[in-house]
PDB file of C-alpha atoms and ligand atoms in Angstrom:
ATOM      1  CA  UNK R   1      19.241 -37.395  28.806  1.00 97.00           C
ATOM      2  CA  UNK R   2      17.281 -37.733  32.226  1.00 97.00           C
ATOM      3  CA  UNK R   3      18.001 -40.529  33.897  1.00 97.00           C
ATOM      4  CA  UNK R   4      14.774 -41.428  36.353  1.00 98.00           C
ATOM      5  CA  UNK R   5      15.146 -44.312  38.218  1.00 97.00           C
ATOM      6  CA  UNK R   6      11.745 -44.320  40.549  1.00 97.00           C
ATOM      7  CA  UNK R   7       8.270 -44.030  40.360  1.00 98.00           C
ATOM      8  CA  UNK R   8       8.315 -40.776  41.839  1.00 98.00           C
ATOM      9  CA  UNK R   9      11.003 -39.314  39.499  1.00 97.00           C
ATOM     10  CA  UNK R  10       8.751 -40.534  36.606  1.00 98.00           C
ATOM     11  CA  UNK R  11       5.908 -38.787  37.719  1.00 98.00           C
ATOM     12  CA  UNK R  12       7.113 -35.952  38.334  1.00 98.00           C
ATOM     13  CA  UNK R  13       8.964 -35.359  35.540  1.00 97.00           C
ATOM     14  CA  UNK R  14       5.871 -36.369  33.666  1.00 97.00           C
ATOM     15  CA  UNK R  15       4.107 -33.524  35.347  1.00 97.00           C
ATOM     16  CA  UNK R  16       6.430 -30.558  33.783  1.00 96.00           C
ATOM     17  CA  UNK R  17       5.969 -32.394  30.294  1.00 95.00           C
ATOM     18  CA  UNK R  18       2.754 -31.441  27.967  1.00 90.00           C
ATOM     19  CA  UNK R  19       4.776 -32.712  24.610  1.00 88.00           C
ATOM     20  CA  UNK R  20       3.664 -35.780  22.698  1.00 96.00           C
ATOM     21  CA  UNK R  21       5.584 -38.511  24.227  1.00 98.00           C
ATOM     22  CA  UNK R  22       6.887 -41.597  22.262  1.00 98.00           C
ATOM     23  CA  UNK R  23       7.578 -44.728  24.501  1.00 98.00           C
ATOM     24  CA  UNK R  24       9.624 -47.586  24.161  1.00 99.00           C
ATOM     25  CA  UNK R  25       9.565 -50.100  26.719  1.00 98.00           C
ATOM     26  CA  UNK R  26      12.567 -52.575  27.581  1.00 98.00           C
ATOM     27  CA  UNK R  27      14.112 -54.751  29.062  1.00 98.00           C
ATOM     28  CA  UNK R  28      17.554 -53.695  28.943  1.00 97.00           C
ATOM     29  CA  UNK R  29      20.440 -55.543  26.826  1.00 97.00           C
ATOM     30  CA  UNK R  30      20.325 -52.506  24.256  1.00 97.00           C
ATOM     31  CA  UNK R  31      20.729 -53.956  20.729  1.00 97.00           C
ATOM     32  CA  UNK R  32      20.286 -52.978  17.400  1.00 98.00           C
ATOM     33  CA  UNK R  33      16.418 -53.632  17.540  1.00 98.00           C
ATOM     34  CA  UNK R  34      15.517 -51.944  20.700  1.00 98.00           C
ATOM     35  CA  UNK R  35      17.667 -48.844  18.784  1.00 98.00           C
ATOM     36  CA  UNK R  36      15.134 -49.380  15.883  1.00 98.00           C
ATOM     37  CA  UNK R  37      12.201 -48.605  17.523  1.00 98.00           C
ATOM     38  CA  UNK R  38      14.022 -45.533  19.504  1.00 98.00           C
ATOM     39  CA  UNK R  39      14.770 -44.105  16.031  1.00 98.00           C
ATOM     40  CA  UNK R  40      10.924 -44.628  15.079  1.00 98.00           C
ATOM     41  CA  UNK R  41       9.727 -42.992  18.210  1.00 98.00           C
ATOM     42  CA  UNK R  42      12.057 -39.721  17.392  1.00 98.00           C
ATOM     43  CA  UNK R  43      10.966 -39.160  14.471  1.00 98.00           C
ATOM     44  CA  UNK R  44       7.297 -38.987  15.021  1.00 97.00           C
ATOM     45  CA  UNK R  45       6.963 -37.147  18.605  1.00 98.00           C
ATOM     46  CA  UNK R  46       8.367 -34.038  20.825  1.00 96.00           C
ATOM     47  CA  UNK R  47      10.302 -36.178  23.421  1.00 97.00           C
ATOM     48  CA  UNK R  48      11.144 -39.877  23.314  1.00 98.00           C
ATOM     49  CA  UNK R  49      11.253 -42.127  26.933  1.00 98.00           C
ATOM     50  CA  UNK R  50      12.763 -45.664  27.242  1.00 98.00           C
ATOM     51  CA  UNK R  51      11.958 -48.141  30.262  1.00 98.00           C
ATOM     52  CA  UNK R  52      14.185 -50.389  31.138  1.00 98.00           C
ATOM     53  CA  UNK R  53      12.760 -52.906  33.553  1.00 98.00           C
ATOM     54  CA  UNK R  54      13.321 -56.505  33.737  1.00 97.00           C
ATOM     55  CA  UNK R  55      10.039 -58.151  34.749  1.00 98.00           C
ATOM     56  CA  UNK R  56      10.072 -60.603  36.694  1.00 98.00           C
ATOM     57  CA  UNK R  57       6.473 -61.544  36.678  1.00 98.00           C
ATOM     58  CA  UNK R  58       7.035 -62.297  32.999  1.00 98.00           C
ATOM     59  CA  UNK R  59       9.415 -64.902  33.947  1.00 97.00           C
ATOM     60  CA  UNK R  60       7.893 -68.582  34.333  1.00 92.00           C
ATOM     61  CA  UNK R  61      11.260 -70.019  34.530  1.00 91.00           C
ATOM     62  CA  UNK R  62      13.749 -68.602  36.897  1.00 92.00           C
ATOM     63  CA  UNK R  63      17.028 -69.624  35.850  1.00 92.00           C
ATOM     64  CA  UNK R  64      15.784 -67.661  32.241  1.00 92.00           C
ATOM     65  CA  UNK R  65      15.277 -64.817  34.864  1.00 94.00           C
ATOM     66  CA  UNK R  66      18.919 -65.515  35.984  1.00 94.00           C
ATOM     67  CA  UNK R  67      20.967 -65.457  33.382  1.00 93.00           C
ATOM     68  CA  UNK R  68      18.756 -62.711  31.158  1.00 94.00           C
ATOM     69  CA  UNK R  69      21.706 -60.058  30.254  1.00 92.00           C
ATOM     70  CA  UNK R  70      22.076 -57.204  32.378  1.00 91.00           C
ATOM     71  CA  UNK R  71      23.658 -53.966  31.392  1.00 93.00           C
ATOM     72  CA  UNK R  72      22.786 -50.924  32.852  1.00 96.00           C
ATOM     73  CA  UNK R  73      26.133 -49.234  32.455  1.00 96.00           C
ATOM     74  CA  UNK R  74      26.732 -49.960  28.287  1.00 97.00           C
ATOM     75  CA  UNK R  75      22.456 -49.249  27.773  1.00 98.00           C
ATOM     76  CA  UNK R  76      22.640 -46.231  29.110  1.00 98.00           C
ATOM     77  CA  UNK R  77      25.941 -45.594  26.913  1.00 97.00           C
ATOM     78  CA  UNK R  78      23.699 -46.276  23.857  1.00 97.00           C
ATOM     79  CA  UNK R  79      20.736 -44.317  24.522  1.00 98.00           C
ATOM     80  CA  UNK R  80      23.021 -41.034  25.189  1.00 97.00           C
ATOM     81  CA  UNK R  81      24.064 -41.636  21.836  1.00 96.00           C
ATOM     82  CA  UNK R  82      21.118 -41.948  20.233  1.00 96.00           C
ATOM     83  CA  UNK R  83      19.601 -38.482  22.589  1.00 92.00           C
ATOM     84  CA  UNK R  84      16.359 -39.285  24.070  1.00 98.00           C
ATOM     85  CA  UNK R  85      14.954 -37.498  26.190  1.00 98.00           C
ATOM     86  CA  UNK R  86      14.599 -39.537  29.489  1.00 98.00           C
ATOM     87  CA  UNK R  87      15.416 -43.164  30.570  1.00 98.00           C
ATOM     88  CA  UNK R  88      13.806 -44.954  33.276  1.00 98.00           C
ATOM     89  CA  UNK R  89      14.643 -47.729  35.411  1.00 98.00           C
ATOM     90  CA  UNK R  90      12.480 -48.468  37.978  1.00 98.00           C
ATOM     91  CA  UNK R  91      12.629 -51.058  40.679  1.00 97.00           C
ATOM     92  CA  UNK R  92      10.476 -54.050  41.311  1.00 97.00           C
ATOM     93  CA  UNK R  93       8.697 -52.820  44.582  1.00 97.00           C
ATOM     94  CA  UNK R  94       8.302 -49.381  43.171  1.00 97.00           C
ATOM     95  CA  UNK R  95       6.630 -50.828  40.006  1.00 98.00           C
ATOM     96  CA  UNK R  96       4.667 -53.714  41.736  1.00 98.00           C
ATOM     97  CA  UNK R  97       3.228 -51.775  45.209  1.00 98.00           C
ATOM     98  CA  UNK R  98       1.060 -54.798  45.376  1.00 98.00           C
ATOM     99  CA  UNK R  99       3.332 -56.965  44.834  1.00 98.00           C
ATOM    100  CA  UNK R 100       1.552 -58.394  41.937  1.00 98.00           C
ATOM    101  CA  UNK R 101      -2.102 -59.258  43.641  1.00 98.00           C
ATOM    102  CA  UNK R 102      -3.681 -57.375  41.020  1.00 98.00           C
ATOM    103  CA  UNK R 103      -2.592 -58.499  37.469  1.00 98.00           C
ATOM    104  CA  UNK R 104      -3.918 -58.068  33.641  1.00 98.00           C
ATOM    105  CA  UNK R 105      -5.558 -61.395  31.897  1.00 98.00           C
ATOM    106  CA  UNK R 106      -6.345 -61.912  28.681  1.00 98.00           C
ATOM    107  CA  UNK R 107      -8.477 -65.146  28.118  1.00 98.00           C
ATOM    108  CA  UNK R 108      -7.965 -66.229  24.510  1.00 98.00           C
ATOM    109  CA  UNK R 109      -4.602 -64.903  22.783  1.00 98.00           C
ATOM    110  CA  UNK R 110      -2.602 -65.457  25.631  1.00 98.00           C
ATOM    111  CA  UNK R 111      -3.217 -68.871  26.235  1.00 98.00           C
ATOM    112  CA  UNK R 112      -1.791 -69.816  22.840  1.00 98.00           C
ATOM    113  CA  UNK R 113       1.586 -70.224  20.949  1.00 98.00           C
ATOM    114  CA  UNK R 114       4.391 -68.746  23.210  1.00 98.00           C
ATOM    115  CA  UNK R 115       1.150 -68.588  26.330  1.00 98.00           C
ATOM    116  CA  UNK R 116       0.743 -72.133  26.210  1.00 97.00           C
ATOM    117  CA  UNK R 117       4.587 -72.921  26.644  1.00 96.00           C
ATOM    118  CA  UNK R 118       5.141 -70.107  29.308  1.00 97.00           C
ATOM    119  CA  UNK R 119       2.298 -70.024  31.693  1.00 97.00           C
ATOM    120  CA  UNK R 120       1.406 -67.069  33.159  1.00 97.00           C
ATOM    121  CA  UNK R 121       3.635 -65.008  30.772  1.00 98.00           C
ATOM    122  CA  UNK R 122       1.655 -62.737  28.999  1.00 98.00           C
ATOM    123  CA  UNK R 123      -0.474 -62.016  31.824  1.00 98.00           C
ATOM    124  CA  UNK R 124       3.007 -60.751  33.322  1.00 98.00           C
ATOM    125  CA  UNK R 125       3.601 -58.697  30.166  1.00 98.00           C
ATOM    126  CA  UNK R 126       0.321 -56.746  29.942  1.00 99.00           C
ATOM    127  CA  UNK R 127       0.183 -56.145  33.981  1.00 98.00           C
ATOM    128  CA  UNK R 128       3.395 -54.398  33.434  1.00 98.00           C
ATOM    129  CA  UNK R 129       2.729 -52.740  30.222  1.00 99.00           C
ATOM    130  CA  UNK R 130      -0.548 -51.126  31.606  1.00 98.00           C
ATOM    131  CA  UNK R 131       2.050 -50.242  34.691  1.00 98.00           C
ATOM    132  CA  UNK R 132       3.846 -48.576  32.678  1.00 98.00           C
ATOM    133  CA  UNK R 133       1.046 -46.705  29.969  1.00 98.00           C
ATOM    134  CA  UNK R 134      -0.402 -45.436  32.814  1.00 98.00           C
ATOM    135  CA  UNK R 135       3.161 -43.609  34.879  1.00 98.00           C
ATOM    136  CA  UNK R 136       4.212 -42.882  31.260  1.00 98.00           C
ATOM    137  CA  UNK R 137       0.783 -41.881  29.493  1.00 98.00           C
ATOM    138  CA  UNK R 138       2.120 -42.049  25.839  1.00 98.00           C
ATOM    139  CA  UNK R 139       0.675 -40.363  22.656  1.00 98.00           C
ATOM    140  CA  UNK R 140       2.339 -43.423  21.169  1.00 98.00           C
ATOM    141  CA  UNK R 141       4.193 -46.921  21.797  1.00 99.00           C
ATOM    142  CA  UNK R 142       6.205 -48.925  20.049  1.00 99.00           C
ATOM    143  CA  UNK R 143       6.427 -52.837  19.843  1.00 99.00           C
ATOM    144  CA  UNK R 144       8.909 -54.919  17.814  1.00 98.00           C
ATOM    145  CA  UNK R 145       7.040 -57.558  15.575  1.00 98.00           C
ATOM    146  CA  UNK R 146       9.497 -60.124  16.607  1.00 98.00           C
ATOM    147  CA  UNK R 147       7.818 -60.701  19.725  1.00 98.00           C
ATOM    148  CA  UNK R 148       4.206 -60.392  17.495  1.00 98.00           C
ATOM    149  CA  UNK R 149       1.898 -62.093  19.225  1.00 98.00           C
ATOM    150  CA  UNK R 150       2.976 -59.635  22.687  1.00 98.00           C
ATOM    151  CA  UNK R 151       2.335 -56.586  20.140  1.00 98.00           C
ATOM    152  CA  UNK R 152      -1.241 -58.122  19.253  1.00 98.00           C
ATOM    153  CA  UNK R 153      -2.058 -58.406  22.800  1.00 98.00           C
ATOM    154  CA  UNK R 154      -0.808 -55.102  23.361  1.00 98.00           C
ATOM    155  CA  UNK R 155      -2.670 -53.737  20.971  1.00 98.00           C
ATOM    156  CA  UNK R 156      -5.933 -55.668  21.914  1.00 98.00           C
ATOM    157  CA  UNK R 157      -5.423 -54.764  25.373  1.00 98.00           C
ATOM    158  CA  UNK R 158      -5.196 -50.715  24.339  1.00 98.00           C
ATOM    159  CA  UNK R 159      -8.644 -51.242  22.790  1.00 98.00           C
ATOM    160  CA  UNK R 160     -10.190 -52.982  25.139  1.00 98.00           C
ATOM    161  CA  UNK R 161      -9.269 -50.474  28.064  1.00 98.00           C
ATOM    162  CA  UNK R 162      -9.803 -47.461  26.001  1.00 98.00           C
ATOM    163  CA  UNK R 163      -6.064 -46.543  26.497  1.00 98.00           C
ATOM    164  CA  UNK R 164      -5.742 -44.486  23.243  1.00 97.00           C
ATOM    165  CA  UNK R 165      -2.612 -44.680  23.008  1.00 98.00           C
ATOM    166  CA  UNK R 166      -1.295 -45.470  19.414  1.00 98.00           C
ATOM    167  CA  UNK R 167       0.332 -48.323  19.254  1.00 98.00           C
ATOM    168  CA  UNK R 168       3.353 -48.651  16.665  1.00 98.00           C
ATOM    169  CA  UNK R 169       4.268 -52.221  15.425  1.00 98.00           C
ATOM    170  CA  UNK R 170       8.248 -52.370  13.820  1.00 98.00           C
ATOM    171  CA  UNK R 171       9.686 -54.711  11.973  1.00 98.00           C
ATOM    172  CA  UNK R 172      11.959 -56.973  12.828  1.00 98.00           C
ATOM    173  CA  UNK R 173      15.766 -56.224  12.593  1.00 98.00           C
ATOM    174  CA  UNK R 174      18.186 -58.884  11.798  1.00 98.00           C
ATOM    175  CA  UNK R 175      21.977 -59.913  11.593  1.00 97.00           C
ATOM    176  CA  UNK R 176      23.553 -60.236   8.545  1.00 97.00           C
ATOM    177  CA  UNK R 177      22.720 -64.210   9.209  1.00 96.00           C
ATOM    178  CA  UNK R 178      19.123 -63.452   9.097  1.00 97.00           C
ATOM    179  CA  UNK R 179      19.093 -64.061  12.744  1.00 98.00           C
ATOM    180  CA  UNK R 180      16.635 -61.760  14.447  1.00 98.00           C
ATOM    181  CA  UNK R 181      18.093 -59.740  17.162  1.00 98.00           C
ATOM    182  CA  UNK R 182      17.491 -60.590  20.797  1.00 97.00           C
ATOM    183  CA  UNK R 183      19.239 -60.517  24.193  1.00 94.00           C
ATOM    184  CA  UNK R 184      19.061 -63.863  24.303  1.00 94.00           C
ATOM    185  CA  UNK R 185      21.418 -64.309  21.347  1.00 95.00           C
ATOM    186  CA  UNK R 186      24.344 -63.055  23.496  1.00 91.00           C
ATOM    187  CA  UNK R 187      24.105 -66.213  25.486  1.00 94.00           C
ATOM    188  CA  UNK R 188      24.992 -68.775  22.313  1.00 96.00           C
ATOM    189  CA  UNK R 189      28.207 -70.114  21.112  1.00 97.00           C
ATOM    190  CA  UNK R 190      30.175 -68.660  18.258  1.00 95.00           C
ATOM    191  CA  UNK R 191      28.321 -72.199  16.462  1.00 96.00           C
ATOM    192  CA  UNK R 192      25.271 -71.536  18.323  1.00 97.00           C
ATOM    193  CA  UNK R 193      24.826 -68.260  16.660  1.00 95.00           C
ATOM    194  CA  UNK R 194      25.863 -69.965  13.255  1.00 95.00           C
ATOM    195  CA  UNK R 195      23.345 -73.104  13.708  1.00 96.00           C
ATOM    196  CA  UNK R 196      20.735 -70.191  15.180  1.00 97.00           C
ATOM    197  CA  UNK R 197      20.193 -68.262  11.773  1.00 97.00           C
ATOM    198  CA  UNK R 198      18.671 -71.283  10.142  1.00 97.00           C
ATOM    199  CA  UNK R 199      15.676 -70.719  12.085  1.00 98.00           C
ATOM    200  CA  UNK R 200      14.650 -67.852   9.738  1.00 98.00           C
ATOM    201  CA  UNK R 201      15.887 -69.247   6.457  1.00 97.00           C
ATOM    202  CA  UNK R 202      13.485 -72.344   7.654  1.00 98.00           C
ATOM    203  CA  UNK R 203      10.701 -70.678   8.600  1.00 98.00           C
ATOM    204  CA  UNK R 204      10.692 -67.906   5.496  1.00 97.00           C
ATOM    205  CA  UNK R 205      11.390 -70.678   2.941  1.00 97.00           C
ATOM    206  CA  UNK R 206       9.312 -73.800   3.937  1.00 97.00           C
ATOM    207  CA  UNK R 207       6.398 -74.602   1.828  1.00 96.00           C
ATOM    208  CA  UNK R 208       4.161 -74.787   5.132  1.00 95.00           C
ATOM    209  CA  UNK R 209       4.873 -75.457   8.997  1.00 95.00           C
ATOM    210  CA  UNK R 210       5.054 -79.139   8.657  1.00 96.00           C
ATOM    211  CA  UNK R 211       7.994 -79.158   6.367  1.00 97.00           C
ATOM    212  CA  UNK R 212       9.458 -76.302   8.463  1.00 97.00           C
ATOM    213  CA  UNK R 213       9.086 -78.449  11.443  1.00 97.00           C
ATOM    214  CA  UNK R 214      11.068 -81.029  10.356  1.00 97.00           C
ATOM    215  CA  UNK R 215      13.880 -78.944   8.881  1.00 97.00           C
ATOM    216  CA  UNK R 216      14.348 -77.033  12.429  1.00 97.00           C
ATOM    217  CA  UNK R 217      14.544 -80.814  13.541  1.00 97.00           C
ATOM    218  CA  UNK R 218      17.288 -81.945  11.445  1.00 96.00           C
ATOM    219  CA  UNK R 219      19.469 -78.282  12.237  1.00 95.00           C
ATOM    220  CA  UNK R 220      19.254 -79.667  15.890  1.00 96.00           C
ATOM    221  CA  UNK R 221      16.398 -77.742  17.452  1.00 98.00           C
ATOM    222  CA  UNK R 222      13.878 -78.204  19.807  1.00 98.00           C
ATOM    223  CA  UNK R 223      11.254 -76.906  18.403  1.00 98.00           C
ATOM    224  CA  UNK R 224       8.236 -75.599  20.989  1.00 98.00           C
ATOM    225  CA  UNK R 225       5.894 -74.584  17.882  1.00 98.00           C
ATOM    226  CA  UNK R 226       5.951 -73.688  14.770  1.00 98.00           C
ATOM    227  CA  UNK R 227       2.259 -72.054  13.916  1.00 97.00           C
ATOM    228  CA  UNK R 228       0.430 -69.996  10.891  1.00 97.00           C
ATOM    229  CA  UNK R 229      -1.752 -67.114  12.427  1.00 94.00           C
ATOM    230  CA  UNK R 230      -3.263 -63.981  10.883  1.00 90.00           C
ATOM    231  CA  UNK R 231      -0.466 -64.181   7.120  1.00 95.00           C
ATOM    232  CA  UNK R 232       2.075 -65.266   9.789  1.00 97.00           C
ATOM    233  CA  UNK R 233       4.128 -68.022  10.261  1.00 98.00           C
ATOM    234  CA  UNK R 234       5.498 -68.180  14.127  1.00 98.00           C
ATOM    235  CA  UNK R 235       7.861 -70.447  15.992  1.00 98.00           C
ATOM    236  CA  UNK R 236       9.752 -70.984  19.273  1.00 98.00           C
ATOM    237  CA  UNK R 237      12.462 -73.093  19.324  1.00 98.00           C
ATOM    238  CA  UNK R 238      15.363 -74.180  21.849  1.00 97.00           C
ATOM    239  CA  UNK R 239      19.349 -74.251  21.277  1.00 98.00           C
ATOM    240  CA  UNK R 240      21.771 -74.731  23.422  1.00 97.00           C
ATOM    241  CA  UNK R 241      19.160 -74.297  26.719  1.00 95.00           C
ATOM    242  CA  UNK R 242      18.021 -70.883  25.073  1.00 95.00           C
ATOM    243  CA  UNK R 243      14.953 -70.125  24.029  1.00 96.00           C
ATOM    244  CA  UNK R 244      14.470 -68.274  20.558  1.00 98.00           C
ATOM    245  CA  UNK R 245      11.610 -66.986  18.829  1.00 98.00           C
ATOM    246  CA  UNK R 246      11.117 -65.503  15.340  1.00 98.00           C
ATOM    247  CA  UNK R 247       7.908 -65.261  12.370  1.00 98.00           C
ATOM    248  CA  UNK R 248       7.751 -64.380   9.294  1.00 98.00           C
ATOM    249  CA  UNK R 249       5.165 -62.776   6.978  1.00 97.00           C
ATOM    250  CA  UNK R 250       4.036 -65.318   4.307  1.00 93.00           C
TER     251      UNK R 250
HETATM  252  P1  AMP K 301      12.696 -56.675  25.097  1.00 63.82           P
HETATM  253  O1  AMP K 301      13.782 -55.841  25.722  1.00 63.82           O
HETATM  254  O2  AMP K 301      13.183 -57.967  24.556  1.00 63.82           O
HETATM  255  O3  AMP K 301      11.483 -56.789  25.972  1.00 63.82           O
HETATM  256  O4  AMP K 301      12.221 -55.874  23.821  1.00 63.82           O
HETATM  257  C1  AMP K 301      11.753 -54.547  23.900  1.00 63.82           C
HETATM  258  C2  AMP K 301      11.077 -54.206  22.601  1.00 63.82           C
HETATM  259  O5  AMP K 301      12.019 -54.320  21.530  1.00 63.82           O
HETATM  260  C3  AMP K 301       9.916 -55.150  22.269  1.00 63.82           C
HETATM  261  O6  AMP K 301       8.861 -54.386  21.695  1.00 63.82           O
HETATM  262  C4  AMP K 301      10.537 -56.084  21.266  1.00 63.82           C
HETATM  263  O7  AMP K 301       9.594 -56.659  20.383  1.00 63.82           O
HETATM  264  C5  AMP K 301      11.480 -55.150  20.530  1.00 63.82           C
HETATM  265  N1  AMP K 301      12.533 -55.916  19.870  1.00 63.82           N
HETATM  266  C6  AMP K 301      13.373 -56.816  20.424  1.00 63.82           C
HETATM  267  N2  AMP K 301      14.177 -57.363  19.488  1.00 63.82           N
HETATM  268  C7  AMP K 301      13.825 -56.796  18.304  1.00 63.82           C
HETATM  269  C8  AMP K 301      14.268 -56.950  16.962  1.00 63.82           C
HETATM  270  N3  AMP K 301      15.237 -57.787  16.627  1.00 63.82           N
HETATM  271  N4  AMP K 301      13.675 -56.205  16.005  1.00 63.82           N
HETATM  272  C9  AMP K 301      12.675 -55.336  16.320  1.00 63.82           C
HETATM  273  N5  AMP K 301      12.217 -55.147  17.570  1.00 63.82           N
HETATM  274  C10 AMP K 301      12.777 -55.868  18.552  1.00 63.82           C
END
């Protein structure tokens, strides 16, 4: 596995490679889901490149930015066992030249659910994202559909700009709980991670977002939203200071 850790290494490894190239981008804090997706990617193209780059201009709350897991050492220990072909971990001021003057907007999307409870966020995601598509230049990408409304923009965002790039949506992968699996989750309690699974059996089982609303209630959440969009139903919801999302088909 290469391990490319500027811009420049990037491209010009990216020069010497003509293969299809699967991408999945990161943010480091390897778990079971990110692995998901890196399995996906194998399967269906030559060579397979990870990014693992904690964005900062995805952040709109910096002590999130502070205490989001990092783990360079045990993420690169994963991805050797899995055999990719190249891992890449930029820096901020090699990613952002501009130090983020020019950025990515979407005007309709990205204002609601998690958009309206994280200004500025999803601009932050697709400025990067197009960072990225265009150092890495994919045949395909691959998105988790537990941050679904991120893939959707994604997606809408490869259309709009004529990217071509295929973009791969994967389903979400779970603890035995039901839990989804995040980074985040590392930072709850033994209880917290107990109390934090009935966020899916709430959301999958409720006769409609009201009722689900008031369930998440009474298991001690905060909830930010819970939302039906496009056969989905979405939420956000706050335990012990952390912020957790999760949807479900319906
Ligand atoms: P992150 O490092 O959180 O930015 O996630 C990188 C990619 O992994 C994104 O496309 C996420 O949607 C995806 N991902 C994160 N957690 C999961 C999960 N539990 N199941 C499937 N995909 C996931």
């Amino acid at each position: 596995m290469k391990h490319l850790r500027s811009v420049k290494d990037l491209k010009r490894w990216r020069l010497s490679v003509s293969d299809n190239i699967g991408f999945v981008p990161t943010m480091g804090a390897l778990h079971d889901g990110h692995l998901s997706l890196i399995r996906k990617s194998k399967e269906n193209n030559d060579k397979t490149v990870v990014s693992i780059f904690l964005n900062p201009t995805q952040f709109d709350n910096t002590s999130d930015l502070e205490n989001y897991p990092a783990s360079l050492e045990e993420d690169l220990e994963k991805l050797r066992s899995v055999d990719i072909e190249a891992v890449w971990a930029p820096k901020f001021e090699d990613l952002y030249p501009d130090n983020y003057r020019y950025s990515i907007t979407e005007k309709d999307l990205s204002l609601k659910l998690c958009g309206e409870h994280r200004p500025g966020h999803f601009d932050g995601v697709l400025t990067v994202v197009m960072k990225l598509f265009n150092l890495v230049r994919p045949k395909r990408a691959y998105f988790g559909e537990k941050d679904y409304q991120q893939m959707l923009l994604i997606q809408k965002m490869n259309d709009a700009f004529f990217l071509d790039i295929e973009i791969i949506p994967c389903p979400i992968v779970r603890e035995s709980s039901g839990l989804a699996m995040s980074s985040r989750n590392k930072r709850l309690s033994q209880k917290g991670q107990k109390q934090a699974s009935h966020l899916y059996q709430v959301i999958k089982n409720a006769q409609n977002s009201a009722e689900a609303n008031q369930k998440l209630k009474e298991s001690g959440f905060n909830v930010e939203y819970i939302e039906e969009m496009d056969g989905r139903r979405l939420a956000a919801v706050e335990l012990e200071g952390i912020r957790l999302i999760d949807n479900v088909s319906i």
